[in-house]
Coordinates of C-alpha atoms and ligand atoms in Angstrom, one line a residue:
M12 CA 108.2 48.1 -4.7
K13 CA 110.6 46.5 -2.3
F14 CA 109.1 46.2 1.2
K15 CA 111.2 46.4 4.3
K16 CA 109.2 43.7 6.2
K17 CA 107.0 40.9 4.9
I18 CA 104.3 40.1 7.4
L19 CA 101.6 37.4 7.3
C20 CA 98.5 37.1 9.5
I21 CA 96.7 33.7 9.8
G22 CA 93.1 34.3 10.8
A23 CA 91.1 37.1 9.1
G24 CA 88.5 37.6 11.9
Y25 CA 87.5 40.5 14.2
V26 CA 91.1 40.7 15.6
G27 CA 93.3 39.7 12.6
G28 CA 91.5 41.9 10.0
P29 CA 91.4 45.3 11.7
S30 CA 94.8 44.9 13.5
M31 CA 96.6 44.1 10.2
A32 CA 94.8 46.9 8.4
M33 CA 96.2 49.3 11.0
I34 CA 99.7 48.0 10.6
A35 CA 99.4 48.4 6.8
Y36 CA 98.1 51.9 7.2
K37 CA 100.8 53.0 9.6
C38 CA 103.7 51.2 8.0
P39 CA 103.7 51.7 4.2
D40 CA 107.1 50.1 4.0
C41 CA 105.7 46.8 5.2
R42 CA 103.8 44.3 3.1
I43 CA 100.9 42.7 5.0
T44 CA 99.1 39.6 3.8
V45 CA 96.1 38.1 5.6
V46 CA 95.0 34.5 5.0
D47 CA 92.2 32.4 6.4
T48 CA 91.0 28.8 6.0
N49 CA 87.5 30.1 5.3
P50 CA 87.6 31.3 1.6
D51 CA 84.3 33.3 2.0
R52 CA 86.0 35.4 4.6
I53 CA 88.8 36.3 2.2
D54 CA 86.3 37.1 -0.6
A55 CA 84.4 39.4 1.8
W56 CA 87.6 41.2 2.8
N57 CA 88.3 41.8 -0.9
S58 CA 84.8 43.1 -1.5
E59 CA 83.0 46.4 -0.8
D60 CA 81.1 44.7 2.1
L61 CA 83.8 43.9 4.7
P62 CA 83.0 40.9 7.0
V63 CA 83.6 43.0 10.1
Y64 CA 81.7 46.2 10.9
E65 CA 83.9 48.7 12.7
P66 CA 83.6 52.5 12.5
G67 CA 86.6 53.8 10.4
L68 CA 87.7 50.4 9.1
D69 CA 86.4 50.8 5.6
K70 CA 88.5 53.9 5.2
I71 CA 91.8 52.4 6.1
V72 CA 91.1 49.2 4.1
K73 CA 90.3 51.3 1.1
I74 CA 93.6 53.2 1.4
T75 CA 95.8 50.1 1.9
R76 CA 94.2 47.2 0.1
G77 CA 96.1 46.2 -3.1
K78 CA 99.0 48.5 -2.1
N79 CA 100.5 47.0 1.0
L80 CA 97.6 45.0 2.4
F81 CA 96.5 41.8 0.7
F82 CA 93.9 39.2 1.5
T83 CA 94.5 35.8 -0.1
K84 CA 93.5 32.1 0.1
D85 CA 97.0 30.7 -0.6
I86 CA 98.1 29.9 2.9
E87 CA 100.9 27.5 1.9
N88 CA 102.9 30.0 -0.3
Q89 CA 102.3 32.9 2.0
I90 CA 103.9 30.9 4.9
K91 CA 106.9 30.3 2.7
E92 CA 107.2 33.9 1.6
N93 CA 106.8 35.9 4.8
D94 CA 109.2 36.4 7.7
I95 CA 106.9 37.5 10.4
I96 CA 103.7 35.5 11.1
F97 CA 100.9 36.7 13.4
V98 CA 98.5 34.0 14.4
S99 CA 95.0 35.2 15.1
V100 CA 92.8 32.1 14.7
N101 CA 89.9 31.6 17.1
T102 CA 90.3 29.7 20.4
P103 CA 86.7 29.0 21.5
T104 CA 85.8 27.3 24.8
K105 CA 86.2 23.5 24.5
T106 CA 82.8 21.7 24.2
Y107 CA 84.1 18.2 24.6
G108 CA 86.4 16.0 26.6
A109 CA 88.7 17.1 29.5
G110 CA 88.0 20.7 30.5
A111 CA 84.7 20.9 28.5
D112 CA 82.9 24.3 28.9
M113 CA 86.0 25.8 30.6
A114 CA 89.3 25.2 28.8
A115 CA 90.3 26.8 25.5
D116 CA 89.9 24.5 22.4
L117 CA 93.4 24.7 21.0
Q118 CA 92.9 22.5 17.9
Y119 CA 93.0 25.4 15.4
W120 CA 96.0 26.8 17.1
E121 CA 97.9 23.6 17.0
K122 CA 96.8 23.0 13.4
T123 CA 98.2 26.4 12.5
A124 CA 101.5 25.6 14.2
R125 CA 101.8 22.4 12.1
Q126 CA 100.9 24.3 9.0
I127 CA 103.7 26.8 9.7
L128 CA 106.2 24.1 10.3
K129 CA 105.2 22.1 7.2
H130 CA 105.5 25.0 4.7
S131 CA 108.4 27.1 6.1
R132 CA 111.6 27.1 4.1
S133 CA 113.3 29.8 6.2
S134 CA 113.5 31.0 9.9
K135 CA 110.5 33.1 11.1
I136 CA 109.1 35.1 14.0
V137 CA 105.7 33.7 15.0
I138 CA 103.5 36.0 17.1
E139 CA 100.5 34.8 19.1
K140 CA 97.8 37.4 18.8
S141 CA 95.0 35.2 19.8
T142 CA 94.2 35.2 23.5
L143 CA 95.4 31.9 24.9
P144 CA 95.9 30.1 28.1
V145 CA 99.2 30.6 29.8
K146 CA 102.0 28.4 28.4
T147 CA 100.4 27.9 25.0
A148 CA 103.4 29.5 23.4
L149 CA 105.4 26.7 24.9
A150 CA 103.3 24.1 23.0
M151 CA 103.7 26.2 19.8
E152 CA 107.5 26.2 20.4
K153 CA 107.6 22.5 21.0
I154 CA 105.9 21.8 17.7
L155 CA 108.0 24.3 15.8
A156 CA 111.3 23.1 17.4
S157 CA 111.0 19.9 15.4
A158 CA 111.9 21.9 12.3
K159 CA 114.7 20.4 10.3
G160 CA 118.0 22.0 9.4
K161 CA 118.8 25.6 10.0
I162 CA 115.2 26.8 10.2
K163 CA 114.5 28.4 13.6
F164 CA 111.3 29.9 15.0
D165 CA 111.1 32.6 17.6
V166 CA 107.7 32.7 19.3
L167 CA 106.4 36.0 20.8
S168 CA 103.2 36.8 22.6
N169 CA 101.5 40.1 21.6
P170 CA 98.0 40.1 22.9
E171 CA 95.5 42.5 21.3
F172 CA 93.6 44.7 23.7
M173 CA 91.3 46.5 21.3
A174 CA 87.5 46.5 22.0
E175 CA 84.9 46.0 19.3
G176 CA 83.1 49.1 18.1
T177 CA 86.2 51.2 19.0
A178 CA 88.8 48.9 17.3
I179 CA 90.2 51.5 15.0
S180 CA 90.8 54.2 17.6
D181 CA 92.1 51.6 20.1
L182 CA 94.6 50.3 17.5
E183 CA 95.6 53.8 16.5
N184 CA 96.1 55.0 20.1
P185 CA 96.4 52.0 22.4
D186 CA 96.9 52.4 26.2
R187 CA 99.8 50.0 25.8
V188 CA 101.3 47.4 23.5
L189 CA 102.5 44.3 25.2
I190 CA 105.2 42.1 23.8
G191 CA 106.3 38.9 25.6
S192 CA 109.5 37.2 24.6
H193 CA 112.3 34.9 25.9
E194 CA 115.2 36.7 27.3
T195 CA 117.6 34.9 25.0
K196 CA 119.6 36.6 22.3
S197 CA 117.3 35.5 19.5
G198 CA 114.2 36.2 21.6
L199 CA 115.3 39.7 22.2
K200 CA 116.1 40.2 18.5
A201 CA 112.7 39.1 17.5
R202 CA 111.2 41.4 20.1
A203 CA 113.2 44.3 18.8
E204 CA 111.9 43.6 15.3
L205 CA 108.2 43.7 16.5
I206 CA 108.9 46.9 18.5
E207 CA 110.2 48.5 15.3
I208 CA 106.9 47.9 13.6
Y209 CA 104.7 49.4 16.4
A210 CA 107.2 52.2 17.1
Q211 CA 106.2 53.7 13.7
W212 CA 103.1 55.2 15.3
I213 CA 103.1 54.3 19.0
P214 CA 105.3 56.1 21.5
L215 CA 108.0 53.8 22.9
R216 CA 106.9 54.5 26.5
K217 CA 103.7 52.7 25.7
I218 CA 105.4 49.6 24.3
I219 CA 106.0 47.3 27.2
T220 CA 107.8 44.0 27.3
S221 CA 107.7 41.0 29.6
N222 CA 108.4 37.3 29.6
I223 CA 106.0 35.3 27.4
W224 CA 104.0 33.8 30.3
S225 CA 103.4 37.2 31.9
S226 CA 102.2 38.5 28.6
E227 CA 99.8 35.7 28.0
L228 CA 98.4 35.9 31.6
S229 CA 98.1 39.7 31.4
K230 CA 95.6 39.5 28.6
L231 CA 93.4 37.0 30.5
V232 CA 93.6 39.1 33.7
A233 CA 92.8 42.4 31.9
N234 CA 89.6 40.9 30.6
A235 CA 88.8 39.3 33.9
F236 CA 89.2 42.6 35.7
L237 CA 87.0 44.4 33.2
A238 CA 84.3 41.8 33.4
Q239 CA 84.6 41.8 37.2
R240 CA 83.8 45.5 37.3
V241 CA 80.7 44.9 35.2
S242 CA 79.5 42.0 37.5
S243 CA 80.3 44.1 40.6
I244 CA 78.1 47.0 39.5
N245 CA 75.4 44.6 38.2
S246 CA 75.3 42.8 41.6
I247 CA 74.8 46.2 43.3
S248 CA 72.0 47.0 40.8
A249 CA 70.0 44.1 42.2
L250 CA 70.4 45.6 45.7
C251 CA 69.4 49.1 44.4
E252 CA 66.2 47.6 43.0
K253 CA 65.3 46.4 46.5
T254 CA 66.1 49.7 48.2
D255 CA 65.6 53.3 47.2
A256 CA 69.1 53.7 45.8
D257 CA 69.8 54.5 42.2
I258 CA 72.6 52.6 40.5
S259 CA 73.6 55.5 38.3
E260 CA 74.0 57.7 41.3
V261 CA 76.0 55.0 43.2
A262 CA 78.2 54.4 40.1
K263 CA 78.9 58.1 39.8
A264 CA 79.8 58.6 43.4
V265 CA 82.0 55.5 43.5
G266 CA 83.6 56.1 40.1
M267 CA 84.7 59.7 41.1
D268 CA 87.2 58.1 43.5
S269 CA 90.3 58.4 41.4
R270 CA 91.5 55.1 42.9
I271 CA 88.5 53.3 41.4
G272 CA 87.8 55.3 38.2
D273 CA 84.6 55.8 36.3
K274 CA 85.0 53.3 33.4
F275 CA 83.1 50.0 33.2
L276 CA 80.6 50.9 35.8
R277 CA 77.5 50.9 33.6
A278 CA 75.0 48.5 35.0
G279 CA 73.0 46.6 32.4
I280 CA 71.9 43.1 31.3
G281 CA 75.4 41.7 31.6
F282 CA 78.5 41.5 29.4
G283 CA 78.6 39.6 26.2
G284 CA 81.2 39.3 23.4
S285 CA 83.6 36.6 22.4
C286 CA 86.2 37.3 25.1
F287 CA 85.1 38.0 28.6
K288 CA 83.3 34.7 29.4
K289 CA 85.8 32.6 27.5
D290 CA 88.8 34.2 29.0
I291 CA 87.5 34.0 32.6
L292 CA 86.6 30.4 32.2
N293 CA 90.1 29.8 30.9
L294 CA 91.5 31.5 34.0
V295 CA 89.2 29.4 36.2
Y296 CA 90.4 26.2 34.5
L297 CA 94.0 27.3 34.8
C298 CA 93.5 27.9 38.6
S299 CA 91.8 24.6 39.1
Y300 CA 94.5 22.8 37.2
Y301 CA 97.1 24.2 39.6
G302 CA 94.9 23.3 42.6
L303 CA 93.9 26.8 43.4
Q304 CA 90.2 26.1 44.0
E305 CA 89.5 29.2 46.0
V306 CA 91.0 31.4 43.3
A307 CA 89.0 29.5 40.7
A308 CA 85.7 29.9 42.6
Y309 CA 86.4 33.7 43.0
W310 CA 86.7 34.3 39.3
E311 CA 83.9 31.9 38.4
S312 CA 81.5 34.0 40.4
V313 CA 82.0 36.8 37.9
V314 CA 80.4 34.6 35.2
K315 CA 77.7 33.5 37.6
I316 CA 76.6 37.0 38.5
N317 CA 76.5 37.8 34.7
E318 CA 74.1 34.9 34.2
Y319 CA 72.1 35.9 37.3
Q320 CA 71.7 39.4 35.9
Q321 CA 70.1 38.1 32.6
E322 CA 67.9 35.7 34.5
R323 CA 66.7 38.6 36.7
F324 CA 66.0 40.8 33.7
M325 CA 63.9 38.0 32.2
A326 CA 62.0 37.3 35.4
N327 CA 61.3 41.0 35.7
I328 CA 59.6 41.1 32.3
L329 CA 57.5 38.1 33.1
N330 CA 56.4 39.3 36.5
S331 CA 55.7 42.8 35.5
M332 CA 53.6 41.7 32.5
F333 CA 51.1 39.7 34.8
S334 CA 53.1 36.4 34.7
T335 CA 52.2 35.6 31.1
L336 CA 53.8 36.4 27.8
A337 CA 52.0 33.9 25.7
G338 CA 50.8 35.5 22.4
K339 CA 52.2 39.0 23.4
K340 CA 54.5 40.8 21.1
I341 CA 57.9 41.9 22.5
C342 CA 60.2 44.1 20.5
I343 CA 63.9 43.7 21.2
L344 CA 65.8 46.9 20.4
G345 CA 69.4 45.9 19.9
F346 CA 70.8 42.4 19.4
A347 CA 74.6 43.1 19.2
F348 CA 76.5 42.5 22.4
K349 CA 77.4 46.2 22.5
A350 CA 76.9 49.3 20.4
D351 CA 78.7 50.0 17.1
T352 CA 79.3 46.4 16.2
G353 CA 77.3 43.8 14.3
D354 CA 78.9 41.1 16.5
T355 CA 76.4 39.0 18.5
R356 CA 78.7 36.4 20.0
E357 CA 77.6 35.7 23.6
S358 CA 75.2 38.6 23.4
P359 CA 72.7 38.6 26.3
A360 CA 70.0 39.1 23.6
I361 CA 70.4 35.5 22.6
Y362 CA 69.5 34.2 26.0
I363 CA 66.6 36.8 26.4
S364 CA 65.1 36.0 23.0
Q365 CA 65.2 32.2 23.7
K366 CA 63.5 32.7 27.1
L367 CA 60.8 35.0 25.6
L368 CA 60.1 32.4 22.9
A369 CA 60.0 29.7 25.5
E370 CA 57.2 31.7 27.1
H371 CA 55.4 31.7 23.7
A372 CA 55.9 35.4 23.2
E373 CA 56.2 36.7 19.6
V374 CA 59.6 38.3 19.3
I375 CA 60.4 41.2 16.9
I376 CA 64.1 41.9 16.7
S377 CA 65.5 45.2 15.6
D378 CA 69.2 46.2 15.2
P379 CA 71.0 48.5 12.8
K380 CA 73.9 46.1 12.2
A381 CA 73.3 42.7 13.7
L382 CA 70.2 41.3 12.1
K383 CA 72.0 38.8 9.9
N384 CA 73.9 37.4 12.9
A385 CA 70.8 37.4 15.0
A386 CA 69.0 35.2 12.5
I387 CA 71.9 32.8 12.5
D388 CA 71.9 32.7 16.4
L389 CA 68.2 31.9 16.6
D390 CA 68.1 29.6 13.6
G391 CA 66.3 26.4 14.5
I392 CA 64.8 27.7 17.7
K393 CA 61.1 27.2 17.9
G394 CA 58.8 30.2 18.0
N395 CA 57.6 33.2 16.2
V396 CA 60.5 35.6 15.4
K397 CA 60.6 38.6 13.0
Y398 CA 63.5 40.8 12.0
I399 CA 62.8 44.4 11.3
E400 CA 65.6 47.0 11.0
D401 CA 63.5 50.2 11.4
P402 CA 62.8 50.6 15.1
Y403 CA 59.4 52.4 14.5
R404 CA 58.1 49.6 12.3
A405 CA 59.5 47.0 14.7
V406 CA 57.7 48.3 17.8
A407 CA 54.3 49.1 16.2
G408 CA 51.7 46.8 17.6
C409 CA 53.9 45.5 20.4
H410 CA 53.1 45.1 24.1
A411 CA 56.6 45.7 25.3
I412 CA 60.0 46.9 24.3
A413 CA 63.3 45.4 25.7
I414 CA 66.3 47.6 25.1
L415 CA 69.3 45.2 25.0
T416 CA 72.1 47.1 23.2
D417 CA 73.3 50.6 24.0
W418 CA 73.0 51.9 20.4
N419 CA 72.9 55.7 20.4
L420 CA 70.1 55.6 17.9
Y421 CA 67.8 54.3 20.7
R422 CA 68.5 57.3 23.0
N423 CA 66.9 59.7 20.6
L424 CA 63.8 57.8 19.4
D425 CA 60.5 59.6 19.4
F426 CA 58.9 57.7 22.3
Q427 CA 55.6 59.5 22.0
K428 CA 55.2 58.2 18.4
I429 CA 56.3 54.8 19.6
Y430 CA 53.8 54.8 22.5
N431 CA 51.0 55.8 20.1
S432 CA 51.7 52.7 17.9
M433 CA 51.8 50.1 20.8
V434 CA 49.3 48.0 22.6
K435 CA 48.3 49.4 26.0
P436 CA 49.4 49.1 28.7
A437 CA 52.8 49.6 27.1
F438 CA 56.0 48.5 28.8
I439 CA 59.7 49.4 28.4
F440 CA 62.4 47.3 30.0
D441 CA 65.6 49.4 29.6
G442 CA 68.4 46.8 29.9
R443 CA 71.0 49.5 29.3
N444 CA 69.6 52.5 31.2
I445 CA 70.0 54.7 28.1
I446 CA 66.6 56.4 27.7
D447 CA 64.9 59.2 29.6
H448 CA 62.8 57.1 32.0
K449 CA 60.8 60.0 33.6
K450 CA 59.9 61.3 30.2
C451 CA 58.7 57.9 29.0
F452 CA 56.7 57.4 32.1
S453 CA 55.0 60.7 31.6
I454 CA 54.1 59.7 28.1
G455 CA 52.3 56.7 29.5
F456 CA 54.8 53.9 29.5
N457 CA 55.5 51.6 32.5
V458 CA 59.2 51.8 32.7
Y459 CA 61.6 49.2 34.2
P460 CA 65.2 50.3 34.3
I461 CA 68.1 48.4 35.8
G462 CA 69.1 49.2 39.4
K463 CA 66.5 51.9 39.8
P464 CA 62.9 51.9 41.1
A465 CA 60.4 51.0 38.4
L466 CA 58.1 53.7 37.2
S467 CA 54.7 52.1 36.9
H468 CA 51.2 53.4 36.4
F469 CA 49.7 50.4 38.1
K470 CA 48.4 50.7 41.7
N471 CA 49.8 48.1 44.0
Ligands
LIG14 C1 89.9 35.2 17.8 C2 89.8 34.7 19.3 O1 88.4 34.4 19.5 C3 90.4 35.6 20.3 O2 90.5 34.9 21.5 C4 91.7 36.0 19.9 O3 92.2 37.0 20.7 C5 91.8 36.4 18.4 O4 91.2 35.5 17.6 P1 88.4 36.8 16.5 O5 89.3 37.4 15.5 O6 87.3 37.7 17.1 O7 89.1 36.4 17.8 O8 87.8 35.5 15.9 P2 87.1 35.2 14.5 O9 86.4 36.4 14.1 O10 86.4 33.9 14.7 O11 88.4 35.0 13.6 C6 89.2 33.9 13.6 C7 89.5 33.5 12.1 O12 90.5 32.5 12.0 C8 88.3 33.0 11.3 O13 88.1 33.8 10.2 C9 88.7 31.5 11.0 O14 88.2 31.1 9.7 C10 90.2 31.6 11.0 N1 90.8 30.3 11.1 C11 90.4 29.5 12.1 C12 91.9 30.0 10.3 O15 92.3 30.8 9.4 N2 92.6 28.8 10.5 C13 92.2 27.9 11.5 O16 92.7 26.8 11.6 C14 91.1 28.2 12.3
LIG15 C1 86.9 43.3 25.5 C2 88.0 44.2 26.1 O1 87.5 45.4 26.5 C3 89.2 44.3 25.1 O2 90.3 44.9 25.7 C4 89.6 42.9 24.6 O3 90.6 43.0 23.7 C5 88.4 42.1 24.1 O4 87.4 42.1 25.1 P1 84.9 43.8 23.8 O5 84.4 42.5 24.3 O6 85.0 44.1 22.4 O7 86.4 44.1 24.4 O8 84.0 45.0 24.4 P2 83.9 45.7 25.8 O9 83.7 47.2 25.5 O10 84.9 45.3 26.8 O11 82.5 45.3 26.4 C6 82.2 43.9 26.8 C7 80.8 43.8 27.3 O12 80.7 44.4 28.6 C8 79.7 44.3 26.4 O13 78.6 43.4 26.4 C9 79.4 45.6 27.1 O14 78.1 46.0 26.8 C10 79.5 45.2 28.5 N1 79.7 46.4 29.4 C11 80.9 47.2 29.3 C12 78.8 46.7 30.4 O15 77.8 46.0 30.5 N2 79.0 47.8 31.2 C13 80.1 48.6 31.2 O16 80.3 49.5 31.9 C14 81.1 48.2 30.2

């Protein structure tokens, strides 16, 4: 079959894999190839057990794989053969040198640019899908501009706004698609080419365009605003715990103001995930770089409140359990950074587990999708850790439960059965406010929610 467009994606991760699967699903006249420097990733994408868990992803991969969606290891030839290249390699926070712990590590990004330059035999559109600091496209362009002869590259910015756990519905029905380009003739032509792809399933009014720098910055700012809402509500949850206010009631009242809106106002143990912290620190670094110290400090406080919330949660466990956890069994329900994903990157559960182990508690970790990643995250950390998927088996014989992920499964557990199997007095620390606190209290648990008064059977 002759395909209308030949598209390549470099980077078969959480972003590259699902977003390309969606383009293949919606554009049967396009051929999409996904490559990755990690051969195991490619093998996994070609197997029955995909490397990324996302509700609905299996279905669309099954429909498209081998027809117009291909996962291969041959990066060199694929760069030669394709006309449109998405770059979706990871851009972690730098751990060394200038800007360590703040700036993005752009080594993979630059390596990819050089790879594209080396193997291209014809002009191409290169699209940054990874979230990057503002002006990264410029660096990409500078590298690609050294191409010899008639080969030209147009660089576009097309940040991905999907969230994990809802990636497929976000990709299918996004709030907007943003495309940044130069206002030059060839920049506009490249932009039109990308619009043509998205327009196959997304209404044109939702496809917005801007200059490249605005597009890059918009992605960082969108994530910073979302994270800021979580930190704002979490900061107020601390105040609620000191007063008689209830964070759910406050969030409801505040969120019903249509100017504020009700989303991202769930108090909890803090945000995790590969993006929020990384992108805010990026923004902070960028502001500092341009001498905007006050702006940098403002955004940095969002990350600080997030850390404070996790420290507070841990301190609450320790204080409530008579200031000693040594030898006690604590069951962690949920290790993923949010529900409906097996991803544990920057999950608050990592910090909490480490602190519990440092207090010499025995930690039993349960999660329907993230146990493999949890074991990798805690590898090499001293202490007694067990991994048990079945929540009932995991909690049996424990002194306390800490709910760290908002899996639906945990809302509907039989807490009477759980209580019966635990050591008394039994404690629940609900880091996501997802269970029925009054009911658990009446069963006999001492219940510690976030941003609400504790329900304890102990007399002060
Ligand atoms: C990553 C970034 O973290 C995010 O900021 C960006 O928006 C999109 O890319 P994600 O897809 O979640 O997000 O990362 P990850 O799952 O780690 O996937 C990146 C893939 O790129 C990995 O499979 C890695 O092997 C691959 N890679 C990395 C390359 O193919 N080439 C490289 O040079 C480096
Ligand atoms: C985020 C952005 O939402 C998405 O647009 C971007 O492309 C990638 O980064 P993601 O990290 O996958 O997506 O998940 P998200 O739903 O934003 O949740 C991030 C964290 O905030 C999770 O740990 C979640 O549990 C937490 N959160 C979210 C809260 O604690 N309270 C809320 O009300 C909402």
